[in-house]
CSV table of N, CA and C in Angstrom, one decimal:
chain,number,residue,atom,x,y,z
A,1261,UNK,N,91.8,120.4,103.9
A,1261,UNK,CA,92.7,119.5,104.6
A,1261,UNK,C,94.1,119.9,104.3
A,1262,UNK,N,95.1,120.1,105.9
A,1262,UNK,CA,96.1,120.3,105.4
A,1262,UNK,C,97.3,119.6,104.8
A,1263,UNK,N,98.2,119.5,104.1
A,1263,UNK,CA,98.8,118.3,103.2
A,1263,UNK,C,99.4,117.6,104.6
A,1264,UNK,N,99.9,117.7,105.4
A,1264,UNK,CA,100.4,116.8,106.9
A,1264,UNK,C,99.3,115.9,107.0
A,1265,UNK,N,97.8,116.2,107.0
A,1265,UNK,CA,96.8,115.7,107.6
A,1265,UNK,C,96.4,114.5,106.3
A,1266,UNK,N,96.3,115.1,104.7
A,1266,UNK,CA,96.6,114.2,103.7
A,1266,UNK,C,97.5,113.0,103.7
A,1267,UNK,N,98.7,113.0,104.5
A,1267,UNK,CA,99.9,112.9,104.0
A,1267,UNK,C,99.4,111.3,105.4
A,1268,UNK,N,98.9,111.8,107.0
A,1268,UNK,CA,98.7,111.1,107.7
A,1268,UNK,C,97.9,109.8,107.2
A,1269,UNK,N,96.6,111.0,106.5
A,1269,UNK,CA,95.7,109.8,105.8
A,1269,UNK,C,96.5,108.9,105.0
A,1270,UNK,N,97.3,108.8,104.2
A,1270,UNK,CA,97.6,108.2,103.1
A,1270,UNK,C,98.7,107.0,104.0
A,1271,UNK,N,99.4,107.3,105.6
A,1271,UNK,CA,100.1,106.3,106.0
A,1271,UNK,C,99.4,105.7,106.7
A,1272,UNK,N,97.8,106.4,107.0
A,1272,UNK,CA,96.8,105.1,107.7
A,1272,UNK,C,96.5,103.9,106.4
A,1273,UNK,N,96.3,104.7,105.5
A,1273,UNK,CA,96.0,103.8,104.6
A,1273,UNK,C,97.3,102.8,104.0
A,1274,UNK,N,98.0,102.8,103.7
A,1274,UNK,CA,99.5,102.0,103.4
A,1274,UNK,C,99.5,101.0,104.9
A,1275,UNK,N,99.7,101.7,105.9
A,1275,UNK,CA,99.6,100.9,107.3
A,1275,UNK,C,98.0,100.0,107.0
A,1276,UNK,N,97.1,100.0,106.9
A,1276,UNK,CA,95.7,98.9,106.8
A,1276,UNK,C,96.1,98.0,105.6
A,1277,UNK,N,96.7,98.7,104.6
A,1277,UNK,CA,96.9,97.8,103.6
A,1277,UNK,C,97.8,96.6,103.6
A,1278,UNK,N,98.8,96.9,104.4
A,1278,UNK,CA,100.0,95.8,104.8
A,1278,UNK,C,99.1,94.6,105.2
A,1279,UNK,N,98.0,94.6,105.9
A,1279,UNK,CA,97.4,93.7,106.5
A,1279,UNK,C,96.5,92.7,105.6
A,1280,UNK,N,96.5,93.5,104.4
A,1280,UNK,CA,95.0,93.3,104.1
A,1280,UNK,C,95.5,92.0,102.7
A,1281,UNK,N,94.5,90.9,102.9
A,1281,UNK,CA,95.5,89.4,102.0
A,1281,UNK,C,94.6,90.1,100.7
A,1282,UNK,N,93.3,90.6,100.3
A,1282,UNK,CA,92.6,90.8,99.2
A,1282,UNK,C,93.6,91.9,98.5
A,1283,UNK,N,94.5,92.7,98.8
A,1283,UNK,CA,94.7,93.7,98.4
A,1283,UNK,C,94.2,94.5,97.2
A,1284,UNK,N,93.3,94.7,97.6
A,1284,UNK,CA,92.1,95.6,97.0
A,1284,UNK,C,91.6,96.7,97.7
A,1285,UNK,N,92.4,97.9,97.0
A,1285,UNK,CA,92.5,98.9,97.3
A,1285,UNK,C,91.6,99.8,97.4
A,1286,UNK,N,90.7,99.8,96.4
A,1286,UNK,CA,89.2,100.7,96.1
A,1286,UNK,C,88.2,100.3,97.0
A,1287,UNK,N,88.5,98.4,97.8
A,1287,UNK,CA,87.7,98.7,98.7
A,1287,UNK,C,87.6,99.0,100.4
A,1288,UNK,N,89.3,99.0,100.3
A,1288,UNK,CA,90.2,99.3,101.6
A,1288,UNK,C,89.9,101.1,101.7
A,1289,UNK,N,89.6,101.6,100.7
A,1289,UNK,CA,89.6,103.4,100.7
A,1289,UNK,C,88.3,103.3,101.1
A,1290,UNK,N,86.9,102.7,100.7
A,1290,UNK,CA,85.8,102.7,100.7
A,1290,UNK,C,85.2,102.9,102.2
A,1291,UNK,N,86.1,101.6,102.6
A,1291,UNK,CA,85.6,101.2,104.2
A,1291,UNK,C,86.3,102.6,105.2
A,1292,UNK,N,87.5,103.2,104.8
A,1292,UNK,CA,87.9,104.1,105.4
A,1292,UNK,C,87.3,105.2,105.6
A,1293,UNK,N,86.3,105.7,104.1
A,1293,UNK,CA,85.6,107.0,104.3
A,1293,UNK,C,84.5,106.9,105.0
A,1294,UNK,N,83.8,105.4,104.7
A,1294,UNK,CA,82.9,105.2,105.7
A,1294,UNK,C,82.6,105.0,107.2
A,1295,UNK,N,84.1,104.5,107.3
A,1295,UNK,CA,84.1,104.8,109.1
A,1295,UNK,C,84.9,105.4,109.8
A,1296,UNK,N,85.8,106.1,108.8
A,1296,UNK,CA,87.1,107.2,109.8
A,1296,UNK,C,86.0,108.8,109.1
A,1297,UNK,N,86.4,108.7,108.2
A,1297,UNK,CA,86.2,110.2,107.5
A,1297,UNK,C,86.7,109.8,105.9
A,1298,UNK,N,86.0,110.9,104.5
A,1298,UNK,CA,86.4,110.7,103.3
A,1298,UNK,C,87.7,110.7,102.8
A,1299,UNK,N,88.1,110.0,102.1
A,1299,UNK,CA,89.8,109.8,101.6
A,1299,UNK,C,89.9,110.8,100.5
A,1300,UNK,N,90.9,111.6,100.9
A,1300,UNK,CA,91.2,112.8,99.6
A,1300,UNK,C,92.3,112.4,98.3
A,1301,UNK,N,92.0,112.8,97.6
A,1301,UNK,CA,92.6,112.4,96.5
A,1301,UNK,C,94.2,112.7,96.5
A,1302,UNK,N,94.9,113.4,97.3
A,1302,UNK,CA,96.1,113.1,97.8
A,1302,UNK,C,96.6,111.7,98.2
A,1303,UNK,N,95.7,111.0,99.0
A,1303,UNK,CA,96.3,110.4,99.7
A,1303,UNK,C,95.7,109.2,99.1
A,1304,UNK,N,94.9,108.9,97.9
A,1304,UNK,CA,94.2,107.8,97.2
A,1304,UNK,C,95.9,107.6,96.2
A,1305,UNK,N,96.4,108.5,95.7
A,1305,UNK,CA,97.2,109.2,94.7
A,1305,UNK,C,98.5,108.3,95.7
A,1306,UNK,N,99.0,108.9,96.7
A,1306,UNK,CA,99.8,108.2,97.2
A,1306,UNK,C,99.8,106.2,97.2
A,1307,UNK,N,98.7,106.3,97.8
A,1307,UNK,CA,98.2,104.9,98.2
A,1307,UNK,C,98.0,103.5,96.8
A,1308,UNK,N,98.0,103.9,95.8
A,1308,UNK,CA,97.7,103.7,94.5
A,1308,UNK,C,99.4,103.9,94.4
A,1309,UNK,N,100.3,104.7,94.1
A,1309,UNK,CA,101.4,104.8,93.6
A,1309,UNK,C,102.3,103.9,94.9
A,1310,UNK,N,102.1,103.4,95.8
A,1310,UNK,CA,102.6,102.5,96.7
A,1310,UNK,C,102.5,101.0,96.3
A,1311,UNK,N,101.2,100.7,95.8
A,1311,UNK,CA,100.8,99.6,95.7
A,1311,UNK,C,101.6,99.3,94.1
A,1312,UNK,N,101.8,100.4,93.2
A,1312,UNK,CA,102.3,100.1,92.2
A,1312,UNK,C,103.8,99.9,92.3
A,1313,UNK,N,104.3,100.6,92.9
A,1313,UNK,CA,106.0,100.5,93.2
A,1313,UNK,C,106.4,99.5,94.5
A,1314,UNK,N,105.9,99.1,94.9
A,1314,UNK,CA,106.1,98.6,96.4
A,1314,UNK,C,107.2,97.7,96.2
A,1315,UNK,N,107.5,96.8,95.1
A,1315,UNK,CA,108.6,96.1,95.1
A,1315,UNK,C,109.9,96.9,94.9
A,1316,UNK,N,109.6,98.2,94.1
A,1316,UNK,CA,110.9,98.9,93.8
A,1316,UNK,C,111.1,99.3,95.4
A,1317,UNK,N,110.2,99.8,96.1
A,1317,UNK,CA,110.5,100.5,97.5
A,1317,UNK,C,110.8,99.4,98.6
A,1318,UNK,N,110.5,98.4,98.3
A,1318,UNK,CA,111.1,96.9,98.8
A,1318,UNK,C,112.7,96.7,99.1
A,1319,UNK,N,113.0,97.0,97.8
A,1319,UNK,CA,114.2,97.1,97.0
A,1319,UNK,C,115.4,98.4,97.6
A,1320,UNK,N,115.1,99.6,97.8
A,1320,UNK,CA,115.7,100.4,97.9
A,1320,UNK,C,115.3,100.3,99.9
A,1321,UNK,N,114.7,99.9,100.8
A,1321,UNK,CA,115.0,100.1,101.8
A,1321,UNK,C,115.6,98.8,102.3
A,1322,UNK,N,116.2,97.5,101.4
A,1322,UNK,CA,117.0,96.6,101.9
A,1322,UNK,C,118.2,97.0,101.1
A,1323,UNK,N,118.4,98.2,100.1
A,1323,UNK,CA,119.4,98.6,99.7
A,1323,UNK,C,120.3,99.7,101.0
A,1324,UNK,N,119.0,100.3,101.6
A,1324,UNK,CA,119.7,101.1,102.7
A,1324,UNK,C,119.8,100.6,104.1
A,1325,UNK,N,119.0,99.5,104.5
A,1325,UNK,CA,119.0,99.1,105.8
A,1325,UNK,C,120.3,98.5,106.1
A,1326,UNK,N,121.2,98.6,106.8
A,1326,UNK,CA,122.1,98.0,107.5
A,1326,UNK,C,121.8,96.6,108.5
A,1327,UNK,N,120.7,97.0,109.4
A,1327,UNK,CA,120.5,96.0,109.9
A,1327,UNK,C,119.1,94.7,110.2
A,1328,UNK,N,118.1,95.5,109.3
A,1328,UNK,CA,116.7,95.0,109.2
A,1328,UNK,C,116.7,95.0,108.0
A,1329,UNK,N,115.7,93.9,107.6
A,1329,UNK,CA,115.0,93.7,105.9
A,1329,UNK,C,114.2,94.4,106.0
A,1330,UNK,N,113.1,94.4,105.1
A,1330,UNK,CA,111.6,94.6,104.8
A,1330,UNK,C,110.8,93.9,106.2
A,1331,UNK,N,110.8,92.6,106.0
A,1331,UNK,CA,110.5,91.5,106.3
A,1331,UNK,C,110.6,91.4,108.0
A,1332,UNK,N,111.4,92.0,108.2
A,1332,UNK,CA,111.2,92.2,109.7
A,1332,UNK,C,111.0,93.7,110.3
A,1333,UNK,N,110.7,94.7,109.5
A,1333,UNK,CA,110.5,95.9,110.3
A,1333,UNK,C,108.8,95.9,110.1
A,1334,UNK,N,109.0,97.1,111.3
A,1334,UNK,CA,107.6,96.8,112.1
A,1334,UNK,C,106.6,97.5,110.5
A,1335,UNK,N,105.3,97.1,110.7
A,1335,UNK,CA,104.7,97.7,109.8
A,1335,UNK,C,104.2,99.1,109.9
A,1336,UNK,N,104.2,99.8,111.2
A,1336,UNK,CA,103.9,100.9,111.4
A,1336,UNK,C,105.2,102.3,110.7
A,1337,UNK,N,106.5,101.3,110.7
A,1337,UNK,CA,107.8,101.6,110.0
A,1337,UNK,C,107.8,101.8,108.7
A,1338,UNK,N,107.4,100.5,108.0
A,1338,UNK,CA,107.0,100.4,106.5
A,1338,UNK,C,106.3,101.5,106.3
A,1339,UNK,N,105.1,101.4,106.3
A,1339,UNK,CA,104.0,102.3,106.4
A,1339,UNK,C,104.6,103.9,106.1
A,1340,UNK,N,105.2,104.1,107.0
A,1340,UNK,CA,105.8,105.5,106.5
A,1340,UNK,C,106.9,105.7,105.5
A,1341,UNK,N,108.0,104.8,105.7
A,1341,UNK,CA,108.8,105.0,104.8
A,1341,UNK,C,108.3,104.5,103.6
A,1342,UNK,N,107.3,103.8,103.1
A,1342,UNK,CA,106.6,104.1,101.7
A,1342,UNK,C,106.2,105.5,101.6
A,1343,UNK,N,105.6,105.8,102.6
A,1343,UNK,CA,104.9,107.0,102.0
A,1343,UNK,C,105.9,108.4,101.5
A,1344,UNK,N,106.9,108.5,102.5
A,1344,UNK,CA,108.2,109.2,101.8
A,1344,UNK,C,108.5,109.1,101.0
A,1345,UNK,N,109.1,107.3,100.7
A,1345,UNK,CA,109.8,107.3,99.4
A,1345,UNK,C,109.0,107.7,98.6
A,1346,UNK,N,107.5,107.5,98.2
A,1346,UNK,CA,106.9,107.8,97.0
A,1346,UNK,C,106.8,109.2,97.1
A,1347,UNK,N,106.8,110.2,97.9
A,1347,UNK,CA,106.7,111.9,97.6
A,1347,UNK,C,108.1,111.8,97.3
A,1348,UNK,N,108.6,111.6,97.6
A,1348,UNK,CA,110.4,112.0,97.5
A,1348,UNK,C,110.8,111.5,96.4
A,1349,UNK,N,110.1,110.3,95.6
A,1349,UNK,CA,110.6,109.8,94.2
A,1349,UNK,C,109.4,110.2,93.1
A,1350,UNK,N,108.1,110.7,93.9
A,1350,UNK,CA,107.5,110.8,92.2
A,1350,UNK,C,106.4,112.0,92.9
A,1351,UNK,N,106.5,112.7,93.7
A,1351,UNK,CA,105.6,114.3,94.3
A,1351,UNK,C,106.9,115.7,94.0
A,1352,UNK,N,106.9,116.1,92.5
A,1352,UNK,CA,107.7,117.0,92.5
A,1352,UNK,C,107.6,118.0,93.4
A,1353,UNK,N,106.1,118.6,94.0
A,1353,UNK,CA,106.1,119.5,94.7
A,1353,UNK,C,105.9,119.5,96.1
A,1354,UNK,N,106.4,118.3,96.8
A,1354,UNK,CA,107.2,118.3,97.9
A,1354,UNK,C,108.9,118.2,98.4
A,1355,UNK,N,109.5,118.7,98.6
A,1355,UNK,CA,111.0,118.9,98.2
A,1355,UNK,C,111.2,118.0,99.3
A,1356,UNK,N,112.1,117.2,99.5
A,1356,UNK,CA,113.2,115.7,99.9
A,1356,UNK,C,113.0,116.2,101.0
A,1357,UNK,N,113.6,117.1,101.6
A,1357,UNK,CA,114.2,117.5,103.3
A,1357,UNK,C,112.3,117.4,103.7
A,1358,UNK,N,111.7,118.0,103.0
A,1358,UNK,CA,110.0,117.9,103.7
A,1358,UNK,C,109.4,116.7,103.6
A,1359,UNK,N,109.9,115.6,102.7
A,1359,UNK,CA,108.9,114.7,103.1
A,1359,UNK,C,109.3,113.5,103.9
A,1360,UNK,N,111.1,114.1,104.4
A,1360,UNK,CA,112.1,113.2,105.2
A,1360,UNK,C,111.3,113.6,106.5
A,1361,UNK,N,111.3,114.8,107.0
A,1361,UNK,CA,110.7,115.6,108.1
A,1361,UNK,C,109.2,114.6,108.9
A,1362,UNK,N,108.4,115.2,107.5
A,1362,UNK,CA,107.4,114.5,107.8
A,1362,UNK,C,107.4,112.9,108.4
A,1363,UNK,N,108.2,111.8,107.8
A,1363,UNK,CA,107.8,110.8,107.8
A,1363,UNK,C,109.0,110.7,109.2
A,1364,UNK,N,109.5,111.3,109.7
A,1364,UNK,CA,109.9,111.6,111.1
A,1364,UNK,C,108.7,111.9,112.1
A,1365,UNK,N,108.4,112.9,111.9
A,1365,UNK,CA,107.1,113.8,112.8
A,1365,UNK,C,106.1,112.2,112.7
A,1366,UNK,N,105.6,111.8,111.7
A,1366,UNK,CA,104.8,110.2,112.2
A,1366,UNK,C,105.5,109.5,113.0
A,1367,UNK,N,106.2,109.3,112.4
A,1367,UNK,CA,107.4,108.1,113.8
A,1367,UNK,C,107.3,108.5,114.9
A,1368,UNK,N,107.3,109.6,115.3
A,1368,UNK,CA,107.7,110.4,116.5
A,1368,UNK,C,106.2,110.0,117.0
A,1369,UNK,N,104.9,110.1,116.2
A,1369,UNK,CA,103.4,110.1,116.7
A,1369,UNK,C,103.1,108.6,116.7
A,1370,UNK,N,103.5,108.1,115.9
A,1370,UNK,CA,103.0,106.7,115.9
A,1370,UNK,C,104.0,105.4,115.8
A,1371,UNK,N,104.7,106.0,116.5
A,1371,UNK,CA,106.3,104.7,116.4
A,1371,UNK,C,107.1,105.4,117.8
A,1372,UNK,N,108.0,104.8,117.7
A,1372,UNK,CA,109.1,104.9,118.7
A,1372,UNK,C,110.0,106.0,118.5
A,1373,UNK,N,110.7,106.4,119.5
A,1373,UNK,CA,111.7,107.7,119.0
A,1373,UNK,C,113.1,106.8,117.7
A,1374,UNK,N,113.1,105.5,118.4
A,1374,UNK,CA,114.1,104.4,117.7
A,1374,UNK,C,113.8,104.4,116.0
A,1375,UNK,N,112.1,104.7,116.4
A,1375,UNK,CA,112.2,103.9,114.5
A,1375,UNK,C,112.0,105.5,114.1
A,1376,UNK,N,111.7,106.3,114.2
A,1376,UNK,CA,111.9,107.7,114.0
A,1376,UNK,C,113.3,108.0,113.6
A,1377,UNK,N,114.6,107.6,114.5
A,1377,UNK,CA,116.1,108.2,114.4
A,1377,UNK,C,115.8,106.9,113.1
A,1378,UNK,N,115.5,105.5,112.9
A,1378,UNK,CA,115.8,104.8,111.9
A,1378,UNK,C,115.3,105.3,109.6
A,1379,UNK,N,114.2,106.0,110.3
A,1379,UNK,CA,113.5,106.1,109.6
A,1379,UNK,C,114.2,107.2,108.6
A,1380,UNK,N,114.7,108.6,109.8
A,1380,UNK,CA,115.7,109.6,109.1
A,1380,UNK,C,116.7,109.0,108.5
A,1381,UNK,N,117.2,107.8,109.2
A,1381,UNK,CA,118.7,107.7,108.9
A,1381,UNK,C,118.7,106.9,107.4
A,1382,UNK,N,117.4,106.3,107.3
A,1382,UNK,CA,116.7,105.4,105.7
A,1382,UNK,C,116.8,106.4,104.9
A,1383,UNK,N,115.8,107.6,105.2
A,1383,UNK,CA,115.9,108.5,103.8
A,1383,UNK,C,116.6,109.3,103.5
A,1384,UNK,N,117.6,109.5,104.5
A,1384,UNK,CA,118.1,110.6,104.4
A,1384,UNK,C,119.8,110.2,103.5
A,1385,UNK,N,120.1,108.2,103.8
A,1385,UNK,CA,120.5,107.6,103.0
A,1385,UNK,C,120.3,107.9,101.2
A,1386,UNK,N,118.9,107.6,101.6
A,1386,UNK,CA,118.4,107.6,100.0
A,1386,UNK,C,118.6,108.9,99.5
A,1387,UNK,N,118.2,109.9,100.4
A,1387,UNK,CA,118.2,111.2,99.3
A,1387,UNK,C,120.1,111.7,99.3
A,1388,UNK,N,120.7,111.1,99.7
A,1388,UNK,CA,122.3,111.3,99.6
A,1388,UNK,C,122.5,110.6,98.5
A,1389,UNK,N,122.2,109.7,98.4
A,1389,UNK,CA,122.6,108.4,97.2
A,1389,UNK,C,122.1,108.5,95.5
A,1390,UNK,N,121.5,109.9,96.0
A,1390,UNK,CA,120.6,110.3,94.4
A,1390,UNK,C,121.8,110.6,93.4
C-alpha cells in the first residue's frame, strides 16, 4: 500500500471516529477491516496518536483559525487537518511541505476547493510558526 493510500485510510478513520459517542477505537478499526478492507499499521499508528493529542490539535487549530473554531468546521475538514498535524508534529519521515500537500490533495477529493485553500492556509500557518 502506498503511504497516500495509508495516509487516506487513516483520514477515513479520524473522519468515522468524530462520529462515534463510544470512542473506542480498536473497535472502530475492527469494523473497518471487516467491511472496507484491513487497516495498516500506518494508519492504526496515526489514528491512535490523534485520539491521544486531539485536545493539543484542538488547541493549535483555534490558535490558527481566523475565522472558524473546532466546533464549527466541517468534520470532513477536521478529519484531515488532524491527520497532518500529527505527521507534521510526530512522523519524522514525512517532511512538512508533504504532509501539507497531502492533506490538500484530500480536500481537493473529499471537501471543497474552499476548505482545501483553508486547510493549506491552517498548516502552512503552523509550519511558519515553528
Amino acid at each position: 500500500m502506498k503511504r497516500n493510500e495509508m495516509r487516506e485510510q487513516a483520514f477515513f478513520l479520524a473522519f468515522e471516529n468524530l462520529f462515534e459517542a463510544n470512542d473506542n477505537l480498536d473497535e472502530l478499526i475492527e469494523l473497518y477491516s471487516e467491511n472496507v478492507e484491513p487497516v495498516c499499521d500506518y494508519a492504526k499508528e496515526i489514528s491512535a496518536g490523534i485520539k491521544d493529542k486531539l485536545d493539543e490539535f484542538n488547541g493549535i487549530i483555534n490558535t490558527y483559525s481566523k475565522s472558524w473554531k473546532v466546533t464549527r468546521l466541517p468534520k470532513v475538514t477536521l478529519a484531515i487537518l488532524y491527520v497532518a498535524l500529527y505527521e507534521m508534529k510526530y512522523v519524522d519521515s514525512v517532511p512538512e511541505n508533504v504532509a501539507i500537500n497531502e492533506a490538500v490533495e484530500l480536500a481537493k477529493k473529499y471537501a471543497s476547493r474552499d476548505d482545501a485553500s483553508y486547510i493549506n492556509g491552517i498548516l502552512g500557518a503552523v509550519s511558519r510558526g515553528k
